PDB file of C-alpha atoms and ligand atoms in Angstrom:
ATOM      1  CA  UNK A   1      99.190  58.339 104.786  1.00 76.00           C
ATOM      2  CA  UNK A   2      98.501  61.838 103.425  1.00 94.00           C
ATOM      3  CA  UNK A   3      95.320  63.850 103.014  1.00 97.00           C
ATOM      4  CA  UNK A   4      93.138  62.888 100.051  1.00 98.00           C
ATOM      5  CA  UNK A   5      91.006  65.216  97.968  1.00 98.00           C
ATOM      6  CA  UNK A   6      87.759  63.715  96.637  1.00 98.00           C
ATOM      7  CA  UNK A   7      85.330  65.835  94.605  1.00 97.00           C
ATOM      8  CA  UNK A   8      84.929  69.018  96.712  1.00 96.00           C
ATOM      9  CA  UNK A   9      86.103  67.586 100.077  1.00 98.00           C
ATOM     10  CA  UNK A  10      89.281  66.838 102.019  1.00 98.00           C
ATOM     11  CA  UNK A  11      89.733  63.592 103.956  1.00 98.00           C
ATOM     12  CA  UNK A  12      92.405  62.832 106.562  1.00 98.00           C
ATOM     13  CA  UNK A  13      93.848  59.457 107.678  1.00 98.00           C
ATOM     14  CA  UNK A  14      91.618  57.593 110.139  1.00 98.00           C
ATOM     15  CA  UNK A  15      92.062  53.777 110.200  1.00 98.00           C
ATOM     16  CA  UNK A  16      95.226  52.349 108.643  1.00 98.00           C
ATOM     17  CA  UNK A  17      95.028  49.063 106.740  1.00 98.00           C
ATOM     18  CA  UNK A  18      96.941  47.197 109.496  1.00 98.00           C
ATOM     19  CA  UNK A  19      94.192  48.089 111.987  1.00 98.00           C
ATOM     20  CA  UNK A  20      91.431  47.207 109.482  1.00 98.00           C
ATOM     21  CA  UNK A  21      93.064  43.821 109.049  1.00 98.00           C
ATOM     22  CA  UNK A  22      92.996  43.228 112.828  1.00 98.00           C
ATOM     23  CA  UNK A  23      89.321  44.223 112.936  1.00 98.00           C
ATOM     24  CA  UNK A  24      88.552  41.647 110.222  1.00 98.00           C
ATOM     25  CA  UNK A  25      90.568  38.976 112.087  1.00 98.00           C
ATOM     26  CA  UNK A  26      88.344  39.575 115.128  1.00 98.00           C
ATOM     27  CA  UNK A  27      85.095  39.270 113.144  1.00 98.00           C
ATOM     28  CA  UNK A  28      86.326  36.117 111.376  1.00 98.00           C
ATOM     29  CA  UNK A  29      87.235  34.467 114.688  1.00 98.00           C
ATOM     30  CA  UNK A  30      83.710  35.011 115.997  1.00 98.00           C
ATOM     31  CA  UNK A  31      82.031  33.731 112.812  1.00 98.00           C
ATOM     32  CA  UNK A  32      84.341  30.704 112.677  1.00 97.00           C
ATOM     33  CA  UNK A  33      83.502  29.856 116.280  1.00 96.00           C
ATOM     34  CA  UNK A  34      79.782  29.829 115.405  1.00 96.00           C
ATOM     35  CA  UNK A  35      79.847  28.079 112.013  1.00 94.00           C
ATOM     36  CA  UNK A  36      82.762  25.642 111.885  1.00 88.00           C
ATOM     37  CA  UNK A  37      81.548  22.076 112.282  1.00 81.00           C
ATOM     38  CA  UNK A  38      83.569  18.867 112.123  1.00 78.00           C
ATOM     39  CA  UNK A  39      83.016  16.981 108.865  1.00 73.00           C
ATOM     40  CA  UNK A  40      81.507  20.047 107.139  1.00 71.00           C
ATOM     41  CA  UNK A  41      83.901  20.004 104.229  1.00 73.00           C
ATOM     42  CA  UNK A  42      83.791  20.954 100.573  1.00 72.00           C
ATOM     43  CA  UNK A  43      82.513  17.520  99.441  1.00 76.00           C
ATOM     44  CA  UNK A  44      79.571  17.497 101.814  1.00 67.00           C
ATOM     45  CA  UNK A  45      76.343  16.773  99.841  1.00 61.00           C
ATOM     46  CA  UNK A  46      74.406  19.166 102.052  1.00 70.00           C
ATOM     47  CA  UNK A  47      74.296  22.320  99.948  1.00 71.00           C
ATOM     48  CA  UNK A  48      71.356  23.756 101.857  1.00 73.00           C
ATOM     49  CA  UNK A  49      73.496  23.798 105.013  1.00 85.00           C
ATOM     50  CA  UNK A  50      76.294  25.791 103.395  1.00 92.00           C
ATOM     51  CA  UNK A  51      75.914  29.446 104.393  1.00 95.00           C
ATOM     52  CA  UNK A  52      75.494  32.098 101.730  1.00 97.00           C
ATOM     53  CA  UNK A  53      77.946  34.934 102.351  1.00 98.00           C
ATOM     54  CA  UNK A  54      76.084  37.951 100.990  1.00 98.00           C
ATOM     55  CA  UNK A  55      78.237  40.870  99.910  1.00 97.00           C
ATOM     56  CA  UNK A  56      76.312  44.151  99.836  1.00 96.00           C
ATOM     57  CA  UNK A  57      77.751  45.989  96.834  1.00 94.00           C
ATOM     58  CA  UNK A  58      79.734  48.035  96.326  1.00 93.00           C
ATOM     59  CA  UNK A  59      80.807  49.147  99.793  1.00 96.00           C
ATOM     60  CA  UNK A  60      81.526  45.640 101.091  1.00 97.00           C
ATOM     61  CA  UNK A  61      83.683  44.279  98.282  1.00 97.00           C
ATOM     62  CA  UNK A  62      86.975  44.710 100.098  1.00 98.00           C
ATOM     63  CA  UNK A  63      85.614  43.622 103.468  1.00 98.00           C
ATOM     64  CA  UNK A  64      83.888  40.535 102.057  1.00 98.00           C
ATOM     65  CA  UNK A  65      86.981  39.547 100.064  1.00 98.00           C
ATOM     66  CA  UNK A  66      89.229  39.758 103.091  1.00 98.00           C
ATOM     67  CA  UNK A  67      86.711  38.178 105.457  1.00 98.00           C
ATOM     68  CA  UNK A  68      86.066  35.133 103.283  1.00 98.00           C
ATOM     69  CA  UNK A  69      89.768  34.300 103.105  1.00 98.00           C
ATOM     70  CA  UNK A  70      89.706  33.962 106.882  1.00 98.00           C
ATOM     71  CA  UNK A  71      86.628  31.698 107.108  1.00 97.00           C
ATOM     72  CA  UNK A  72      87.438  28.094 107.909  1.00 94.00           C
ATOM     73  CA  UNK A  73      84.177  26.522 106.668  1.00 93.00           C
ATOM     74  CA  UNK A  74      82.602  26.314 103.172  1.00 93.00           C
ATOM     75  CA  UNK A  75      80.545  29.323 102.079  1.00 95.00           C
ATOM     76  CA  UNK A  76      78.832  30.274  98.836  1.00 95.00           C
ATOM     77  CA  UNK A  77      79.405  33.862  97.779  1.00 97.00           C
ATOM     78  CA  UNK A  78      76.437  35.953  96.622  1.00 97.00           C
ATOM     79  CA  UNK A  79      75.898  39.649  96.104  1.00 96.00           C
ATOM     80  CA  UNK A  80      73.271  42.316  95.692  1.00 95.00           C
ATOM     81  CA  UNK A  81      73.476  46.058  95.341  1.00 93.00           C
ATOM     82  CA  UNK A  82      71.549  48.361  97.633  1.00 86.00           C
ATOM     83  CA  UNK A  83      71.676  52.109  97.722  1.00 79.00           C
ATOM     84  CA  UNK A  84      70.528  54.635 100.303  1.00 76.00           C
ATOM     85  CA  UNK A  85      73.235  57.287 100.293  1.00 67.00           C
ATOM     86  CA  UNK A  86      73.484  60.442  98.203  1.00 70.00           C
ATOM     87  CA  UNK A  87      76.671  62.415  98.836  1.00 75.00           C
ATOM     88  CA  UNK A  88      77.517  62.230 102.532  1.00 75.00           C
ATOM     89  CA  UNK A  89      74.081  61.472 104.006  1.00 74.00           C
ATOM     90  CA  UNK A  90      71.468  58.732 104.050  1.00 72.00           C
ATOM     91  CA  UNK A  91      68.173  59.348 102.211  1.00 72.00           C
ATOM     92  CA  UNK A  92      66.362  56.829 104.427  1.00 73.00           C
ATOM     93  CA  UNK A  93      65.036  55.014 101.343  1.00 78.00           C
ATOM     94  CA  UNK A  94      66.785  51.726 100.593  1.00 82.00           C
ATOM     95  CA  UNK A  95      66.724  50.848  96.889  1.00 80.00           C
ATOM     96  CA  UNK A  96      67.570  47.365  95.527  1.00 84.00           C
ATOM     97  CA  UNK A  97      69.700  48.494  92.589  1.00 86.00           C
ATOM     98  CA  UNK A  98      70.895  45.002  91.598  1.00 89.00           C
ATOM     99  CA  UNK A  99      68.940  41.916  92.694  1.00 88.00           C
ATOM    100  CA  UNK A 100      70.246  39.019  94.742  1.00 91.00           C
ATOM    101  CA  UNK A 101      72.481  36.763  92.612  1.00 88.00           C
ATOM    102  CA  UNK A 102      71.460  33.409  94.194  1.00 92.00           C
ATOM    103  CA  UNK A 103      68.333  31.621  95.394  1.00 93.00           C
ATOM    104  CA  UNK A 104      68.570  31.699  99.194  1.00 96.00           C
ATOM    105  CA  UNK A 105      65.418  29.693  99.945  1.00 96.00           C
ATOM    106  CA  UNK A 106      66.059  27.461 102.942  1.00 95.00           C
ATOM    107  CA  UNK A 107      69.674  28.635 103.266  1.00 95.00           C
ATOM    108  CA  UNK A 108      71.473  30.279 106.180  1.00 96.00           C
ATOM    109  CA  UNK A 109      72.657  33.755 105.120  1.00 98.00           C
ATOM    110  CA  UNK A 110      75.504  35.839 106.559  1.00 98.00           C
ATOM    111  CA  UNK A 111      75.158  39.447 105.394  1.00 98.00           C
ATOM    112  CA  UNK A 112      78.434  41.359 104.975  1.00 98.00           C
ATOM    113  CA  UNK A 113      78.047  45.108 105.352  1.00 97.00           C
ATOM    114  CA  UNK A 114      80.806  47.698 105.270  1.00 97.00           C
ATOM    115  CA  UNK A 115      79.146  50.014 107.789  1.00 97.00           C
ATOM    116  CA  UNK A 116      75.869  50.404 109.663  1.00 95.00           C
ATOM    117  CA  UNK A 117      74.826  54.025 110.079  1.00 92.00           C
ATOM    118  CA  UNK A 118      71.052  54.638 110.501  1.00 89.00           C
ATOM    119  CA  UNK A 119      70.443  50.869 110.292  1.00 91.00           C
ATOM    120  CA  UNK A 120      67.787  51.356 107.568  1.00 87.00           C
ATOM    121  CA  UNK A 121      69.696  49.189 105.123  1.00 88.00           C
ATOM    122  CA  UNK A 122      70.163  46.140 107.324  1.00 92.00           C
ATOM    123  CA  UNK A 123      66.686  46.280 108.869  1.00 90.00           C
ATOM    124  CA  UNK A 124      65.050  46.435 105.388  1.00 87.00           C
ATOM    125  CA  UNK A 125      67.416  43.833 104.034  1.00 93.00           C
ATOM    126  CA  UNK A 126      66.810  41.310 106.795  1.00 94.00           C
ATOM    127  CA  UNK A 127      63.059  41.622 106.177  1.00 92.00           C
ATOM    128  CA  UNK A 128      63.570  41.072 102.420  1.00 91.00           C
ATOM    129  CA  UNK A 129      65.817  38.032 102.908  1.00 95.00           C
ATOM    130  CA  UNK A 130      63.369  36.347 105.286  1.00 96.00           C
ATOM    131  CA  UNK A 131      60.556  37.038 102.761  1.00 94.00           C
ATOM    132  CA  UNK A 132      62.691  35.339 100.097  1.00 94.00           C
ATOM    133  CA  UNK A 133      62.781  32.252 102.324  1.00 97.00           C
ATOM    134  CA  UNK A 134      66.188  32.426 104.032  1.00 97.00           C
ATOM    135  CA  UNK A 135      66.379  29.865 106.828  1.00 96.00           C
ATOM    136  CA  UNK A 136      68.347  32.213 109.048  1.00 96.00           C
ATOM    137  CA  UNK A 137      69.875  35.686 108.577  1.00 97.00           C
ATOM    138  CA  UNK A 138      72.905  36.901 110.502  1.00 98.00           C
ATOM    139  CA  UNK A 139      74.204  40.446 110.077  1.00 97.00           C
ATOM    140  CA  UNK A 140      77.907  41.099 110.057  1.00 98.00           C
ATOM    141  CA  UNK A 141      79.295  44.612 109.712  1.00 98.00           C
ATOM    142  CA  UNK A 142      82.883  45.791 109.636  1.00 98.00           C
ATOM    143  CA  UNK A 143      81.986  49.141 111.253  1.00 98.00           C
ATOM    144  CA  UNK A 144      79.123  50.630 113.253  1.00 96.00           C
ATOM    145  CA  UNK A 145      78.205  54.226 114.108  1.00 95.00           C
ATOM    146  CA  UNK A 146      76.476  53.528 117.458  1.00 93.00           C
ATOM    147  CA  UNK A 147      75.493  57.174 118.018  1.00 92.00           C
ATOM    148  CA  UNK A 148      73.127  56.872 115.044  1.00 87.00           C
ATOM    149  CA  UNK A 149      71.898  53.254 115.155  1.00 85.00           C
ATOM    150  CA  UNK A 150      70.437  52.271 118.512  1.00 76.00           C
ATOM    151  CA  UNK A 151      69.776  48.630 117.572  1.00 81.00           C
ATOM    152  CA  UNK A 152      73.103  46.966 118.245  1.00 80.00           C
ATOM    153  CA  UNK A 153      71.196  43.859 119.400  1.00 83.00           C
ATOM    154  CA  UNK A 154      70.016  43.441 115.779  1.00 91.00           C
ATOM    155  CA  UNK A 155      73.645  42.978 114.682  1.00 96.00           C
ATOM    156  CA  UNK A 156      75.322  39.602 115.098  1.00 97.00           C
ATOM    157  CA  UNK A 157      78.950  40.518 114.365  1.00 98.00           C
ATOM    158  CA  UNK A 158      80.453  44.010 114.668  1.00 97.00           C
ATOM    159  CA  UNK A 159      84.098  44.669 113.822  1.00 98.00           C
ATOM    160  CA  UNK A 160      84.542  48.094 115.425  1.00 98.00           C
ATOM    161  CA  UNK A 161      82.570  51.145 116.482  1.00 97.00           C
ATOM    162  CA  UNK A 162      83.351  54.608 115.116  1.00 97.00           C
ATOM    163  CA  UNK A 163      82.029  58.106 115.858  1.00 97.00           C
ATOM    164  CA  UNK A 164      79.320  59.645 113.691  1.00 96.00           C
ATOM    165  CA  UNK A 165      81.648  60.984 110.995  1.00 97.00           C
ATOM    166  CA  UNK A 166      81.734  60.426 107.250  1.00 97.00           C
ATOM    167  CA  UNK A 167      84.491  58.076 106.083  1.00 98.00           C
ATOM    168  CA  UNK A 168      85.874  56.798 102.771  1.00 98.00           C
ATOM    169  CA  UNK A 169      88.281  54.086 101.663  1.00 98.00           C
ATOM    170  CA  UNK A 170      88.517  50.302 101.883  1.00 98.00           C
ATOM    171  CA  UNK A 171      85.336  49.995  99.783  1.00 98.00           C
ATOM    172  CA  UNK A 172      83.501  53.026 101.171  1.00 98.00           C
ATOM    173  CA  UNK A 173      82.865  55.906  98.796  1.00 96.00           C
ATOM    174  CA  UNK A 174      81.993  59.563  98.574  1.00 96.00           C
ATOM    175  CA  UNK A 175      79.774  59.750  95.474  1.00 93.00           C
ATOM    176  CA  UNK A 176      81.463  56.648  94.016  1.00 94.00           C
ATOM    177  CA  UNK A 177      85.055  57.780  94.538  1.00 98.00           C
ATOM    178  CA  UNK A 178      87.538  56.677  97.199  1.00 98.00           C
ATOM    179  CA  UNK A 179      86.596  52.990  97.285  1.00 98.00           C
ATOM    180  CA  UNK A 180      90.040  51.857  96.106  1.00 98.00           C
ATOM    181  CA  UNK A 181      91.942  53.547  98.932  1.00 98.00           C
ATOM    182  CA  UNK A 182      93.589  50.844 101.040  1.00 98.00           C
ATOM    183  CA  UNK A 183      93.210  52.779 104.314  1.00 98.00           C
ATOM    184  CA  UNK A 184      90.132  54.526 105.728  1.00 98.00           C
ATOM    185  CA  UNK A 185      89.974  58.335 105.803  1.00 98.00           C
ATOM    186  CA  UNK A 186      87.585  60.717 107.560  1.00 98.00           C
ATOM    187  CA  UNK A 187      86.084  64.002 106.383  1.00 98.00           C
ATOM    188  CA  UNK A 188      88.272  66.813 107.700  1.00 96.00           C
TER     189      UNK A 188
HETATM  190  P1  IMP B   1      72.382  52.976 106.755  1.00 97.82           P
HETATM  191  O1  IMP B   1      71.245  52.380 105.962  1.00 97.82           O
HETATM  192  O2  IMP B   1      72.097  54.381 107.160  1.00 97.82           O
HETATM  193  O3  IMP B   1      72.764  52.111 107.930  1.00 97.82           O
HETATM  194  O4  IMP B   1      73.598  53.129 105.777  1.00 97.82           O
HETATM  195  C1  IMP B   1      74.356  52.067 105.385  1.00 97.82           C
HETATM  196  C2  IMP B   1      75.057  52.308 104.065  1.00 97.82           C
HETATM  197  O5  IMP B   1      75.330  53.688 103.843  1.00 97.82           O
HETATM  198  C3  IMP B   1      76.403  51.621 104.093  1.00 97.82           C
HETATM  199  O6  IMP B   1      76.293  50.349 103.542  1.00 97.82           O
HETATM  200  C4  IMP B   1      77.268  52.528 103.256  1.00 97.82           C
HETATM  201  O7  IMP B   1      77.174  52.154 101.910  1.00 97.82           O
HETATM  202  C5  IMP B   1      76.663  53.893 103.431  1.00 97.82           C
HETATM  203  N1  IMP B   1      77.398  54.650 104.457  1.00 97.82           N
HETATM  204  C6  IMP B   1      77.071  54.860 105.750  1.00 97.82           C
HETATM  205  N2  IMP B   1      77.981  55.619 106.382  1.00 97.82           N
HETATM  206  C7  IMP B   1      78.932  55.891 105.463  1.00 97.82           C
HETATM  207  C8  IMP B   1      80.169  56.642 105.516  1.00 97.82           C
HETATM  208  O8  IMP B   1      80.598  57.206 106.546  1.00 97.82           O
HETATM  209  N3  IMP B   1      80.872  56.673 104.345  1.00 97.82           N
HETATM  210  C9  IMP B   1      80.468  56.087 103.200  1.00 97.82           C
HETATM  211  N4  IMP B   1      79.326  55.376 103.107  1.00 97.82           N
HETATM  212  C10 IMP B   1      78.563  55.281 104.238  1.00 97.82           C
HETATM  213 MG1   MG B   2      77.051  49.826 101.572  1.00 97.82          MG
END
Protein backbone atom coordinates (compact mmCIF):
# COMPACT_ATOMS: atom_id res chain seq x y z
CA UNK A 1 0.00 0.00 0.00
CA UNK A 2 1.45 3.37 -1.06
CA UNK A 3 0.36 6.94 -0.43
CA UNK A 4 -2.55 8.17 -2.53
CA UNK A 5 -3.08 11.69 -3.82
CA UNK A 6 -6.72 12.83 -4.03
CA UNK A 7 -7.58 16.36 -5.18
CA UNK A 8 -5.29 18.58 -3.05
CA UNK A 9 -4.56 16.07 -0.24
CA UNK A 10 -2.28 13.14 0.58
CA UNK A 11 -3.59 9.98 2.26
CA UNK A 12 -1.53 7.22 3.87
CA UNK A 13 -2.41 3.53 4.46
CA UNK A 14 -4.63 2.97 7.50
CA UNK A 15 -6.78 -0.22 7.41
CA UNK A 16 -5.81 -2.92 4.92
CA UNK A 17 -8.55 -4.90 3.18
CA UNK A 18 -7.71 -8.07 5.17
CA UNK A 19 -8.51 -6.23 8.41
CA UNK A 20 -11.68 -4.67 6.93
CA UNK A 21 -12.81 -8.16 5.99
CA UNK A 22 -12.32 -9.36 9.59
CA UNK A 23 -14.29 -6.37 10.87
CA UNK A 24 -17.18 -7.28 8.55
CA UNK A 25 -17.01 -10.94 9.66
CA UNK A 26 -17.48 -9.76 13.26
CA UNK A 27 -20.50 -7.57 12.42
CA UNK A 28 -22.10 -10.36 10.35
CA UNK A 29 -21.71 -12.86 13.19
CA UNK A 30 -23.57 -10.56 15.57
CA UNK A 31 -26.39 -9.83 13.09
CA UNK A 32 -26.73 -13.52 12.21
CA UNK A 33 -27.01 -14.41 15.89
CA UNK A 34 -29.91 -11.95 16.26
CA UNK A 35 -31.83 -12.61 13.03
CA UNK A 36 -31.35 -16.23 11.97
CA UNK A 37 -34.44 -18.28 12.73
CA UNK A 38 -35.11 -21.92 11.92
CA UNK A 39 -37.53 -22.33 9.01
CA UNK A 40 -37.04 -18.71 7.87
CA UNK A 41 -36.06 -19.61 4.34
CA UNK A 42 -36.41 -18.05 0.92
CA UNK A 43 -39.84 -19.64 0.25
CA UNK A 44 -41.39 -18.34 3.45
CA UNK A 45 -44.67 -16.49 2.62
CA UNK A 46 -43.97 -13.95 5.33
CA UNK A 47 -42.51 -11.04 3.38
CA UNK A 48 -43.23 -8.54 6.13
CA UNK A 49 -40.89 -10.49 8.44
CA UNK A 50 -37.98 -10.36 6.01
CA UNK A 51 -35.63 -7.55 7.08
CA UNK A 52 -34.86 -4.72 4.69
CA UNK A 53 -31.10 -4.21 4.50
CA UNK A 54 -30.81 -0.48 3.81
CA UNK A 55 -27.62 0.64 2.10
CA UNK A 56 -26.90 4.33 2.65
CA UNK A 57 -25.40 5.47 -0.65
CA UNK A 58 -22.76 5.91 -1.77
CA UNK A 59 -20.42 5.37 1.17
CA UNK A 60 -21.87 1.99 2.17
CA UNK A 61 -21.89 0.22 -1.19
CA UNK A 62 -18.79 -1.86 -0.53
CA UNK A 63 -19.66 -2.56 3.10
CA UNK A 64 -23.25 -3.54 2.32
CA UNK A 65 -22.15 -5.78 -0.57
CA UNK A 66 -19.66 -7.64 1.58
CA UNK A 67 -21.92 -7.78 4.62
CA UNK A 68 -24.90 -9.25 2.77
CA UNK A 69 -22.82 -12.12 1.41
CA UNK A 70 -22.16 -13.13 5.01
CA UNK A 71 -25.79 -13.00 6.21
CA UNK A 72 -27.36 -16.41 6.70
CA UNK A 73 -31.03 -15.34 6.57
CA UNK A 74 -33.15 -13.79 3.77
CA UNK A 75 -32.94 -10.01 3.40
CA UNK A 76 -34.35 -7.55 0.88
CA UNK A 77 -31.86 -4.96 -0.30
CA UNK A 78 -32.92 -1.30 -0.44
CA UNK A 79 -31.03 1.95 -0.75
CA UNK A 80 -31.29 5.68 -0.30
CA UNK A 81 -28.79 8.47 -0.69
CA UNK A 82 -28.12 10.92 2.10
CA UNK A 83 -25.58 13.67 2.15
CA UNK A 84 -24.13 15.76 4.97
CA UNK A 85 -20.46 16.11 4.09
CA UNK A 86 -18.74 18.79 2.03
CA UNK A 87 -15.01 18.20 1.61
CA UNK A 88 -13.62 16.76 4.84
CA UNK A 89 -16.23 17.99 7.34
CA UNK A 90 -19.88 17.51 8.22
CA UNK A 91 -22.30 20.39 7.54
CA UNK A 92 -24.70 19.12 10.21
CA UNK A 93 -27.58 19.21 7.72
CA UNK A 94 -28.65 15.79 6.44
CA UNK A 95 -30.16 15.94 2.95
CA UNK A 96 -32.15 13.06 1.39
CA UNK A 97 -30.60 13.22 -2.08
CA UNK A 98 -32.25 10.04 -3.41
CA UNK A 99 -35.39 8.67 -1.74
CA UNK A 100 -35.84 5.23 -0.23
CA UNK A 101 -36.22 2.59 -2.97
CA UNK A 102 -38.75 0.34 -1.14
CA UNK A 103 -41.87 0.65 1.00
CA UNK A 104 -40.72 -0.23 4.52
CA UNK A 105 -44.11 0.02 6.24
CA UNK A 106 -44.37 -2.69 8.87
CA UNK A 107 -40.92 -4.09 8.02
CA UNK A 108 -37.85 -4.56 10.20
CA UNK A 109 -35.00 -2.43 8.82
CA UNK A 110 -31.24 -2.90 9.27
CA UNK A 111 -29.43 0.30 8.28
CA UNK A 112 -25.93 -0.17 6.83
CA UNK A 113 -23.68 2.83 7.32
CA UNK A 114 -20.03 3.12 6.36
CA UNK A 115 -19.11 5.38 9.28
CA UNK A 116 -20.76 7.29 12.11
CA UNK A 117 -19.05 10.60 12.84
CA UNK A 118 -21.27 13.30 14.45
CA UNK A 119 -24.21 10.85 14.45
CA UNK A 120 -26.47 13.43 12.72
CA UNK A 121 -27.09 11.12 9.79
CA UNK A 122 -28.20 8.06 11.72
CA UNK A 123 -30.24 9.98 14.30
CA UNK A 124 -32.17 11.83 11.53
CA UNK A 125 -32.48 8.68 9.49
CA UNK A 126 -33.89 6.56 12.29
CA UNK A 127 -36.54 9.23 12.91
CA UNK A 128 -37.44 9.29 9.19
CA UNK A 129 -37.68 5.49 8.93
CA UNK A 130 -39.96 5.22 11.97
CA UNK A 131 -42.15 8.01 10.48
CA UNK A 132 -42.36 5.96 7.27
CA UNK A 133 -43.76 3.09 9.34
CA UNK A 134 -40.78 0.77 9.87
CA UNK A 135 -41.63 -1.88 12.45
CA UNK A 136 -38.14 -1.77 13.92
CA UNK A 137 -34.90 0.02 12.99
CA UNK A 138 -31.46 -1.32 13.84
CA UNK A 139 -28.33 0.66 13.02
CA UNK A 140 -25.24 -1.11 11.81
CA UNK A 141 -22.04 0.77 11.04
CA UNK A 142 -18.71 -0.52 9.82
CA UNK A 143 -16.79 2.24 11.64
CA UNK A 144 -17.39 4.71 14.46
CA UNK A 145 -15.51 7.83 15.57
CA UNK A 146 -16.39 7.66 19.30
CA UNK A 147 -14.59 10.92 20.15
CA UNK A 148 -17.21 12.77 18.09
CA UNK A 149 -20.42 10.75 18.59
CA UNK A 150 -21.30 10.20 22.23
CA UNK A 151 -24.37 8.04 21.55
CA UNK A 152 -22.89 4.58 21.12
CA UNK A 153 -26.00 3.15 22.82
CA UNK A 154 -28.01 4.32 19.77
CA UNK A 155 -25.96 1.97 17.57
CA UNK A 156 -26.85 -1.72 17.42
CA UNK A 157 -23.82 -3.10 15.56
CA UNK A 158 -20.39 -1.44 15.36
CA UNK A 159 -17.55 -3.00 13.39
CA UNK A 160 -14.61 -1.01 14.77
CA UNK A 161 -13.79 2.30 16.41
CA UNK A 162 -11.31 4.74 14.87
CA UNK A 163 -9.81 8.06 16.00
CA UNK A 164 -11.28 11.35 14.82
CA UNK A 165 -9.39 11.50 11.52
CA UNK A 166 -10.61 11.81 7.95
CA UNK A 167 -10.44 8.57 5.95
CA UNK A 168 -11.08 7.44 2.37
CA UNK A 169 -11.38 4.14 0.54
CA UNK A 170 -13.61 1.07 0.67
CA UNK A 171 -16.61 3.23 -0.29
CA UNK A 172 -15.63 6.37 1.61
CA UNK A 173 -14.79 9.45 -0.43
CA UNK A 174 -13.10 12.81 -0.35
CA UNK A 175 -15.33 14.97 -2.57
CA UNK A 176 -16.48 11.88 -4.50
CA UNK A 177 -13.03 10.42 -5.16
CA UNK A 178 -11.32 7.50 -3.44
CA UNK A 179 -14.37 5.26 -3.06
CA UNK A 180 -12.91 2.53 -5.28
CA UNK A 181 -9.76 2.05 -3.22
CA UNK A 182 -9.82 -1.46 -1.76
CA UNK A 183 -8.03 -0.45 1.47
CA UNK A 184 -8.77 2.48 3.80
CA UNK A 185 -6.39 5.45 3.93
CA UNK A 186 -6.13 8.36 6.36
CA UNK A 187 -5.36 12.03 5.73
CA UNK A 188 -1.64 12.55 6.28
P1 LIG B 1 -22.30 12.00 10.48
O1 LIG B 1 -23.70 12.42 10.09
O2 LIG B 1 -21.50 13.16 10.95
O3 LIG B 1 -22.30 10.86 11.47
O4 LIG B 1 -21.57 11.58 9.16
C1 LIG B 1 -21.81 10.39 8.54
C2 LIG B 1 -21.47 10.42 7.07
O5 LIG B 1 -20.43 11.34 6.77
C3 LIG B 1 -20.94 9.06 6.66
O6 LIG B 1 -21.98 8.28 6.17
C4 LIG B 1 -19.93 9.39 5.59
O7 LIG B 1 -20.57 9.45 4.35
C5 LIG B 1 -19.44 10.76 5.95
N1 LIG B 1 -18.16 10.67 6.69
C6 LIG B 1 -17.95 10.76 8.02
N2 LIG B 1 -16.65 10.65 8.33
C7 LIG B 1 -16.01 10.46 7.15
C8 LIG B 1 -14.62 10.26 6.80
O8 LIG B 1 -13.69 10.21 7.64
N3 LIG B 1 -14.38 10.10 5.47
C9 LIG B 1 -15.33 10.14 4.51
N4 LIG B 1 -16.63 10.32 4.79
C10 LIG B 1 -16.97 10.48 6.11
MG1 LIG C 1 -22.25 7.83 4.06
